Coordinates of C-alpha atoms and ligand atoms in Angstrom, one line a residue:
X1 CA 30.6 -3.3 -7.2
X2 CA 27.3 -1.5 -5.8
X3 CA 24.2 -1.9 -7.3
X4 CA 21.0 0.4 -7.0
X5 CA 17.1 -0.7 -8.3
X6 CA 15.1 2.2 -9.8
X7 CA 11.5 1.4 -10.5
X8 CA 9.1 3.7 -12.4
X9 CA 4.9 3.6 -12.1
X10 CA 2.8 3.9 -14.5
X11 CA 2.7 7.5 -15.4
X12 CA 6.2 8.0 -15.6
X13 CA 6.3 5.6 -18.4
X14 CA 3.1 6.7 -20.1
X15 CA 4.0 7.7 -23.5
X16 CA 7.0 7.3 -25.9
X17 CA 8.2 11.0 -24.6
X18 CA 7.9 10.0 -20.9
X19 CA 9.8 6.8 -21.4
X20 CA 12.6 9.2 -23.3
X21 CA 12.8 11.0 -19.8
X22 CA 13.1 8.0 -17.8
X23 CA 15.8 6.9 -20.2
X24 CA 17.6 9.8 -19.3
X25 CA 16.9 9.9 -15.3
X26 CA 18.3 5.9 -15.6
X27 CA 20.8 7.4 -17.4
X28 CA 22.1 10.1 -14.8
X29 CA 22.3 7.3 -12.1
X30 CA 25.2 5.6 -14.0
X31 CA 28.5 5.4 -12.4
X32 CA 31.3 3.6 -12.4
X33 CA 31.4 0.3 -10.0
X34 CA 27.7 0.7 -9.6
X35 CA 25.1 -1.8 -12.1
X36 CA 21.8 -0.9 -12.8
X37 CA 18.4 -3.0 -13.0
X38 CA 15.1 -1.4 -13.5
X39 CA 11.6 -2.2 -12.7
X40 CA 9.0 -0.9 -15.0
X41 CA 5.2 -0.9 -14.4
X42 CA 2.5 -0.8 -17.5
X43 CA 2.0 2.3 -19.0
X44 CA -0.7 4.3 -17.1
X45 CA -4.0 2.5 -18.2
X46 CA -2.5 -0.1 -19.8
X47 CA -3.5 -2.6 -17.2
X48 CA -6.8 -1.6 -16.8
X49 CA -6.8 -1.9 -20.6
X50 CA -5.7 -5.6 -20.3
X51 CA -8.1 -6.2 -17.1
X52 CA -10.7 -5.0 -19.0
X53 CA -10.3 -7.3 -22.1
X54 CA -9.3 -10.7 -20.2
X55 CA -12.8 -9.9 -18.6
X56 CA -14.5 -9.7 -21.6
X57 CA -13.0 -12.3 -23.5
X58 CA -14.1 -14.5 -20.0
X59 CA -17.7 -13.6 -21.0
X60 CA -18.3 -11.1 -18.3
X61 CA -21.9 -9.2 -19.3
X62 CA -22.7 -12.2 -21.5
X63 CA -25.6 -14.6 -21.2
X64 CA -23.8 -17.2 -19.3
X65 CA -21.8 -17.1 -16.4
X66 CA -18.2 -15.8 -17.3
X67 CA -15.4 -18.1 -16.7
X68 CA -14.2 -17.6 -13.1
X69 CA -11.1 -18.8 -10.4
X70 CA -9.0 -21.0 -11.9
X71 CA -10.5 -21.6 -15.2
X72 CA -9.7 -17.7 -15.3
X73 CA -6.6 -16.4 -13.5
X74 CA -3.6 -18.2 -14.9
X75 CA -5.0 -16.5 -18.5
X76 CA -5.3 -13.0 -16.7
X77 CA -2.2 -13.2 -15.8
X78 CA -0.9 -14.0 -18.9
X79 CA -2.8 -11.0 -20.5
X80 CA -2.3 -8.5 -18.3
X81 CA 1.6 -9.4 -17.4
X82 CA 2.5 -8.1 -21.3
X83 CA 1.4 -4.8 -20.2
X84 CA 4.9 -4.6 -18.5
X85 CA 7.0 -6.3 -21.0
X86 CA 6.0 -4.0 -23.5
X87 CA 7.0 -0.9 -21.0
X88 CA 11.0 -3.2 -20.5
X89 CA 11.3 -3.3 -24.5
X90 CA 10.7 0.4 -25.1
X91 CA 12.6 1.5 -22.2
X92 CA 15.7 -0.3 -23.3
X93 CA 15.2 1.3 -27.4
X94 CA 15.2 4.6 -25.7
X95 CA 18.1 3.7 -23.4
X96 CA 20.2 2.6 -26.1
X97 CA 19.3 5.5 -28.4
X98 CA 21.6 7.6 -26.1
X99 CA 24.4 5.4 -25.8
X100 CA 23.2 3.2 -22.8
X101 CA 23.9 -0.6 -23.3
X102 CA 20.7 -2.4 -21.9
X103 CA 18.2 -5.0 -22.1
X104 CA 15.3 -6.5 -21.3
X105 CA 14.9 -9.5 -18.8
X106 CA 11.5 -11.5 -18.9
X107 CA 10.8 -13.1 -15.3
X108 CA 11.4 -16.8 -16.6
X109 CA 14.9 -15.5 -18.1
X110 CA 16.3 -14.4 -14.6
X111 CA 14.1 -16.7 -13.2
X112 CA 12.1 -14.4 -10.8
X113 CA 10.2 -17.5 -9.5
X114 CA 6.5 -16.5 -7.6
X115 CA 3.8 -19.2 -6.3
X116 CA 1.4 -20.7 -8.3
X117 CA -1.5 -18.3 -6.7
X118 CA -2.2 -16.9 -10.2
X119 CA -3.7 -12.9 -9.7
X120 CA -2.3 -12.8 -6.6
X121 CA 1.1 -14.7 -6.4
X122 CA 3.9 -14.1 -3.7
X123 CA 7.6 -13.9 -4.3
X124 CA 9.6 -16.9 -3.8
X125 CA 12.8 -16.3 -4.5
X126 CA 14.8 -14.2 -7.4
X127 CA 17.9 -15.7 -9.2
X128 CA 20.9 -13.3 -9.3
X129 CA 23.6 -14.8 -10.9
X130 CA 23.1 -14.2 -14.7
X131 CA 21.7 -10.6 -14.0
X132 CA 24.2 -9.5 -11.7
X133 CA 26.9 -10.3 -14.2
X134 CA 25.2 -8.3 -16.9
X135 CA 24.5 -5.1 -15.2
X136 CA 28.0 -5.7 -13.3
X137 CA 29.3 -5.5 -16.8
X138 CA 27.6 -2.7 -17.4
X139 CA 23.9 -3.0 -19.1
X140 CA 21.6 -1.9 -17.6
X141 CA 18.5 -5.0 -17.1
X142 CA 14.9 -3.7 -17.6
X143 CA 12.5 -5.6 -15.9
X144 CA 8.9 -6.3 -16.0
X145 CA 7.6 -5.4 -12.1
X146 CA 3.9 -7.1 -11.0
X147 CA 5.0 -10.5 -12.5
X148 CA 6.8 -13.6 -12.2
X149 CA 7.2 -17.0 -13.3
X150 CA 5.9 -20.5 -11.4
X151 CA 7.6 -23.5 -10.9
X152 CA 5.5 -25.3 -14.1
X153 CA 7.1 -22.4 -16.0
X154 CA 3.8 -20.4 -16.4
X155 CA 3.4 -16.4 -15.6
X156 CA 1.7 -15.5 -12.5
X157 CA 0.6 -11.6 -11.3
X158 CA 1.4 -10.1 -7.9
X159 CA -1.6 -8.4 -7.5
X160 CA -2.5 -4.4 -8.5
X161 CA 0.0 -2.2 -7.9
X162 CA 2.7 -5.2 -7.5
X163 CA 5.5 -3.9 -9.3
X164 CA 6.5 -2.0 -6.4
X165 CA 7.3 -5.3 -5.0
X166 CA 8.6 -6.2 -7.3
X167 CA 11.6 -3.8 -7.2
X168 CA 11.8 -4.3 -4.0
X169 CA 12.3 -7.7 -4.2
X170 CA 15.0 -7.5 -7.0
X171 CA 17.0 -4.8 -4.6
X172 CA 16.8 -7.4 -2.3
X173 CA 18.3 -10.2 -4.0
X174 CA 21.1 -8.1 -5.4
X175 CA 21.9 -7.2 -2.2
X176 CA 21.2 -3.3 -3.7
X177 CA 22.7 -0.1 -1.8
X178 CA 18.9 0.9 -2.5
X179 CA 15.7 0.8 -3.8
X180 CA 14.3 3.8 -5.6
X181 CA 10.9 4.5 -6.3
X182 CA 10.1 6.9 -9.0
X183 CA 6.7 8.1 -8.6
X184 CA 3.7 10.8 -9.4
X185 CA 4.7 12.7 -5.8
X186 CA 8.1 14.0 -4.7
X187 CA 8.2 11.6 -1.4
X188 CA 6.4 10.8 1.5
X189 CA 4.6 13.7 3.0
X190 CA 3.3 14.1 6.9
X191 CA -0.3 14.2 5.5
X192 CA -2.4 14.4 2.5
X193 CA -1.0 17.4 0.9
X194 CA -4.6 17.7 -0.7
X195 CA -6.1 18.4 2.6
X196 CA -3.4 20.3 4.4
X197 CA -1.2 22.6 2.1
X198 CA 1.4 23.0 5.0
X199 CA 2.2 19.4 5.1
X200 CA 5.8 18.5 4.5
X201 CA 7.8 16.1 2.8
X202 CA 9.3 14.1 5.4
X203 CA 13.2 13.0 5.0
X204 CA 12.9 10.1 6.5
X205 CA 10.3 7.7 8.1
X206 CA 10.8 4.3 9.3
X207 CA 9.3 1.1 8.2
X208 CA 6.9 0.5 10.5
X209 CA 5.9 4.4 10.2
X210 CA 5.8 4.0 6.7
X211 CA 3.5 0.4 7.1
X212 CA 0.8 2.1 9.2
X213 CA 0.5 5.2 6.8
X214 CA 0.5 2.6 3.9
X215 CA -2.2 0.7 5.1
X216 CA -4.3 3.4 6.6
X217 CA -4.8 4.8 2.8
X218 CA -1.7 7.1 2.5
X219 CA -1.4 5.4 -1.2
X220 CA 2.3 5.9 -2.1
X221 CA 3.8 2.7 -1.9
X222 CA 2.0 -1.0 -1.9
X223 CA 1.7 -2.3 1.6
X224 CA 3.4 -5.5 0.9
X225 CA 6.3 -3.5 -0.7
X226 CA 7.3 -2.0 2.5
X227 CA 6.7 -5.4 4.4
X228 CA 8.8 -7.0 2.7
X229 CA 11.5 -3.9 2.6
X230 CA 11.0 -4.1 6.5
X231 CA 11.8 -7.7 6.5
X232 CA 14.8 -7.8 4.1
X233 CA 15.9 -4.3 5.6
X234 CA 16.2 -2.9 2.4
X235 CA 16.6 1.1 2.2
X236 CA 13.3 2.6 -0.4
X237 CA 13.7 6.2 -1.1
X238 CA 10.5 7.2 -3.0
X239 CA 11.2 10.2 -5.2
X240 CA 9.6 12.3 -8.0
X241 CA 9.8 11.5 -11.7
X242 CA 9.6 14.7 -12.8
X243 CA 12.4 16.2 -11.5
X244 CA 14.9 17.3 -14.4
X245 CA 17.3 14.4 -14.7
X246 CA 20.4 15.2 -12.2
X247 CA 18.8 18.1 -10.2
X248 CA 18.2 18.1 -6.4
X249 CA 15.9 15.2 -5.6
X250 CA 16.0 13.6 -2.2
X251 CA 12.3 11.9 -2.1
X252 CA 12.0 10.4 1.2
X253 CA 14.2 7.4 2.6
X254 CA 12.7 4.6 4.2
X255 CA 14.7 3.3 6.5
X256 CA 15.6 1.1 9.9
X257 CA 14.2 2.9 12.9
X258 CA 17.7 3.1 14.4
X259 CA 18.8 5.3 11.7
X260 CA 16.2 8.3 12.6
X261 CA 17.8 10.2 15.1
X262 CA 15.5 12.9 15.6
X263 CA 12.6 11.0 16.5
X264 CA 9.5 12.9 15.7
X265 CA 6.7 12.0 18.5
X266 CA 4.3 12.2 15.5
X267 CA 5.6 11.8 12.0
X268 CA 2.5 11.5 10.4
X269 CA -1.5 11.9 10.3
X270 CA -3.5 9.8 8.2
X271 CA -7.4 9.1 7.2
X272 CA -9.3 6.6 5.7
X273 CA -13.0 7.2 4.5
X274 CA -13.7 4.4 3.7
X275 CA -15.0 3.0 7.1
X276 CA -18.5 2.1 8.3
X277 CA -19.5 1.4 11.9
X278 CA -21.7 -1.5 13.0
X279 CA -22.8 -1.4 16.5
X280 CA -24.3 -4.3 18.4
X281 CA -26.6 -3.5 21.4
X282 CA -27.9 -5.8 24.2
X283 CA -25.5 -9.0 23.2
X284 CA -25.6 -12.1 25.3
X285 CA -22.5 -11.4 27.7
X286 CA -21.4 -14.9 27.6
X287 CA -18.6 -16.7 26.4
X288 CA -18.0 -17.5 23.0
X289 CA -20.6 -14.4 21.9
X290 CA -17.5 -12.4 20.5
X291 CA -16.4 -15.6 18.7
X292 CA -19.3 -16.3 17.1
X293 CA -20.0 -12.8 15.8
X294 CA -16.3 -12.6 14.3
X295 CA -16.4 -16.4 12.9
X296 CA -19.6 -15.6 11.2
X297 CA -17.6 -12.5 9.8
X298 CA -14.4 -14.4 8.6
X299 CA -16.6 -16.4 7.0
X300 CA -17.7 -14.0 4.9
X301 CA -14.6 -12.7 4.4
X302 CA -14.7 -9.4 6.2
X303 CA -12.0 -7.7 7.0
X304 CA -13.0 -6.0 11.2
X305 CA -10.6 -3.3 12.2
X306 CA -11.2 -1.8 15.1
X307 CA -13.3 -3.4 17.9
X308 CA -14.8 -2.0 21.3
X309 CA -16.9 -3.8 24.0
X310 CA -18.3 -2.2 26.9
X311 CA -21.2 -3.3 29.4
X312 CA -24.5 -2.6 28.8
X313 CA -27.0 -1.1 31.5
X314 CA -29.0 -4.6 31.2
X315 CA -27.6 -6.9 33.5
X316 CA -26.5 -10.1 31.4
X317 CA -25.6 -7.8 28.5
X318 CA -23.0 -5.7 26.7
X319 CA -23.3 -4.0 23.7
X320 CA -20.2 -4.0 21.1
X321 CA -19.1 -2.1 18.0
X322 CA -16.7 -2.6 15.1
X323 CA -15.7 -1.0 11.5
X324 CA -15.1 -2.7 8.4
X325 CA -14.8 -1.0 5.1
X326 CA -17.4 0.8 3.7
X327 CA -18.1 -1.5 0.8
X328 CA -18.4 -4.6 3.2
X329 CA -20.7 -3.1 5.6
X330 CA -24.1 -3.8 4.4
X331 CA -23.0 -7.5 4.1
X332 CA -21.6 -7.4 7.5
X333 CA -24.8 -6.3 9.3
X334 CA -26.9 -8.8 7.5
X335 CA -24.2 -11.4 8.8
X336 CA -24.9 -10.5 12.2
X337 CA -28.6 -10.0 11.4
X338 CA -28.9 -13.6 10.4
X339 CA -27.4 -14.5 13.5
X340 CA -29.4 -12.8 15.8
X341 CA -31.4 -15.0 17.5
X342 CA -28.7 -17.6 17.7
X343 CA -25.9 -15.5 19.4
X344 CA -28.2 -13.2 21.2
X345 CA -27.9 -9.6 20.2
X346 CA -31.0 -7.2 20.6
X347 CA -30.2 -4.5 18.3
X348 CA -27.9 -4.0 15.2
X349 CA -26.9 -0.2 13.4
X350 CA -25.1 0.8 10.8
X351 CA -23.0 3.9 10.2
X352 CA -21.8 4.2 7.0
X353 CA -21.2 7.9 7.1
X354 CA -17.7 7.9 9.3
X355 CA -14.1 8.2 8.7
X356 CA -10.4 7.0 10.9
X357 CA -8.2 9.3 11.5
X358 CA -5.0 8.2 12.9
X359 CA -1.8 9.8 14.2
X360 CA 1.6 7.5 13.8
X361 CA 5.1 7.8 15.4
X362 CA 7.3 5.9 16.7
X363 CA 8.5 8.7 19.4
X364 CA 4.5 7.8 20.5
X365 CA 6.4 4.7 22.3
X366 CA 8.5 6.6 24.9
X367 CA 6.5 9.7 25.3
X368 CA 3.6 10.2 27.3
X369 CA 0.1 12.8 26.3
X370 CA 0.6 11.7 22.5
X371 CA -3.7 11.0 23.4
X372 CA -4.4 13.4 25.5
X373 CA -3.1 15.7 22.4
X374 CA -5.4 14.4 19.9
X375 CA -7.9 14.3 22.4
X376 CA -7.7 18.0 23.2
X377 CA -7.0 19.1 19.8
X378 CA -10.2 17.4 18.5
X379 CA -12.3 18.5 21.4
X380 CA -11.6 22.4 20.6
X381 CA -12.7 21.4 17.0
X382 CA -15.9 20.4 18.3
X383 CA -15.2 16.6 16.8
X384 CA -16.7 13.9 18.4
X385 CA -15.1 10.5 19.0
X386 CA -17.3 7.4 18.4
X387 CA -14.7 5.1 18.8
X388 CA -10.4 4.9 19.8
X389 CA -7.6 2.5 19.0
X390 CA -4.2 1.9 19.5
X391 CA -0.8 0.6 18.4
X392 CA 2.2 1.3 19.5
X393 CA 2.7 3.3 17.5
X394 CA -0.6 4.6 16.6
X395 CA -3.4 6.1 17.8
X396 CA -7.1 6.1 15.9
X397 CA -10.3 7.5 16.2
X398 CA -13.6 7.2 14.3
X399 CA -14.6 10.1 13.6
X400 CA -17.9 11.7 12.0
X401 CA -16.4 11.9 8.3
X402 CA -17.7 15.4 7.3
X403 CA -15.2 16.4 9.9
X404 CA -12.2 14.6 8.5
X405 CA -10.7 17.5 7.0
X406 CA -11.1 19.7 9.9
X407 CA -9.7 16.8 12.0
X408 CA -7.0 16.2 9.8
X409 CA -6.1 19.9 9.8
X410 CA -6.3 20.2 13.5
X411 CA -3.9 17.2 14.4
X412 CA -1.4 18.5 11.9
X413 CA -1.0 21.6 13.6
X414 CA -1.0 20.3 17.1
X415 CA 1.8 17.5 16.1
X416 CA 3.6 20.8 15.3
X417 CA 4.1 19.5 11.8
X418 CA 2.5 22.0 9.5
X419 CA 5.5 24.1 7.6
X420 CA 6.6 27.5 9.1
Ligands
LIG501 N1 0.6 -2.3 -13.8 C1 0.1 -2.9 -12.6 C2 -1.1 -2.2 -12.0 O1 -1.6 -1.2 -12.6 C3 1.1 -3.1 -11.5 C4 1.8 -1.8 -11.1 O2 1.8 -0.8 -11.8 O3 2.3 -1.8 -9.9 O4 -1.7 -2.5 -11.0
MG502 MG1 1.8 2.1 -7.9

């Protein structure tokens, strides 16, 4: 027996029609010796829908202080959670009106157990044996992604955009051939096809490939849904809801490095623009400087990405720079500027205006020039570089962001990855 996960976002399930169509892609995936269980998100808006009434039924925008933490979440959850089980009931009407045996499967009926961490719960483990029987004997399960149930029996939410993880997690606990994501885009492409109309869909990419383009704002799958793909190596192949059910759809299969044989050198460019820079000039070059800046920081709750010290011309000092997202840097600065006196740093300036563009591969490991590449290639563009990380499998540079574009456009072609 073989089993294969499909899960469906939002807009593929956002009308009666669309949920007809799904029916009939869910439909065109049945074969004998292979059960079905699909994940379903909210129909598009629907959760915002929900967000927005838990919110106001909290008191948010009334005299008083709305409720808050937990006097709040395990309701939200509860609220926005039947945004999803409405999307597993209509998708199993619409399967059986053409024939398909199915049902729905609420998370406390399989159990899909999560963490009590209501809004932002983690998996903990998901029960196979009565669902594995069903869709082994045919009916297909529908099941509500972005949820789950805790130990006291209550419903908990994964987080925005958790469904993904969801299906991800079912795949792996029926030990799934694979895990496919139906989504808005036909797969995974080497850039923002926005910016560069000759990027390509890529037919593979690898998990950790995959993680950095995930994280670095390439918004196709949730982040935790690959880590947790990566850990359980389970193979995700995100492909396009639209296609006509039964026509030529590959998507693009994440898989196990091992099983890319043409390593690509770069299989990927991506940009975030939401970054701001926050330089530090003339700090105290002592120990423990560094770690109070970035203690005073975590305190605050603010994510740093990258970070660069060099000296400074003063003797005794050095002068440092790091990002954070855009919405966290004028908080970030006045961190520091509180601080001041007490670490020892002479001036403070903020950037909000620049962008990271990055270039991923995993080729990047066992090749040499990968930077000298970028380097080049953003030199002859006239873009300057204010700052330059790097993974192993990655390299970044903050960039002015009125340039991102250009930048983006210029690394695609010298990466050789725009379409002939
Ligand atoms: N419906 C939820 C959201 O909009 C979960 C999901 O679709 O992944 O965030
Ligand atoms: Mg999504």
């Amino acid at each position: 027996m073989s089993r294969l996960v499909m899960k469906f976002g939002g807009t593929s399930v956002g009308d009666v029609e669309r949920i007809a169509r799904v029916a009939r892609l869910v439909a065109a995936e049945r074969k004998p010796g292979r059960g079905l269980a699909v994940v379903v998100s909210a129909m598009a808006g629907e959760t915002d829908r929900l967000v927005a009434l838990a919110r106001a039924a909290a008191g948010e925008g009334g005299n008083k202080a709305p409720l808050a933490g937990d006097d709040f979440n395990d309701e939200y959850d509860v609220v926005v959670a039947s945004g999803e089980q409405a999307t597993t009931g209509l998708l199993a009407l619409a399967l059986r009106r053409i024939g398909v045996p199915a049902r729905s499967w609420q998370n406390w009926q399989i159990p899909f157990r999560t963490d009590a961490a209501h809004s932002k719960a983690r998996v903990l483990d998901v029960e196979t044996e009565a669902l594995a029987a069903s869709i082994d004997a045919g009916c297909v399960a529908i099941i509500p992604g972005f949820q789950g149930v805790t130990a006291e029996g209550r419903i908990s939410t994964l987080g925005r955009g958790g469904s993904d993880t969801s299906a991800v997690a079912v795949a792996a606990a029926l030990g799934a051939e694979r895990c496919d994501i139906y989504t808005d885009v036909d797969g995974v492409y080497t850039t923002d096809p926005r910016i560069v109309p000759k990027a390509r869909r890529l037919d593979k990419i690898c998990y950790e490939e995959m993680l950095e383009m995930a994280s670095l704002g390439a918004k196709v799958l949730q982040t935790r849904s690959v880590e947790l793909a990566f850990a359980r190596r389970v193979p995700v192949r995100v492909l396009s809801s639209f296609a006509e059910p039964g026509a030529a759809n590959p998507g693009t299969l994440l898989c196990p490095e091992d099983q890319i044989v043409e390593k690509q050198i770069v299989s990927g460019i991506a940009y975030s623009r939401d970054e701001a820079k926050i330089s530090l000039l003339g700090v105290a070059d002592r120990p423990g400087a560094a770690a109070e800046i970035f203690t005073k920081l975590a305190d605050a709750n603010i994510n740093v990405d990258m970070i660069v010290q060099t000296e400074a011309r003063q003797a005794g000092r050095q002068n440092m720079l790091f990002t954070c997202p855009d919405r966290d840097a004028q908080r970030a600065s006045e961190t520091i500027a509180e601080a001041r006196e007490q670490i020892g740093v002479e001036e403070i300036h903020l950037r909000r205006d620049v962008a990271k563009v990055s270039v991923i591969g995993i080729g990047m490991r066992s090749q040499a020039g990968v930077a000298r590449t970028m380097f080049a290639a953003l030199a002859q563009k006239g873009v300057n570089i204010e700052a330059i990380a790097t993974s192993e499998i990655k390299i970044s540079v903050l960039i002015d962001a009125a340039y991102t574009e250009l930048a983006v456009r210029a690394l695609h072609s010298a990466y050789g990855l725009d379409v002939a």
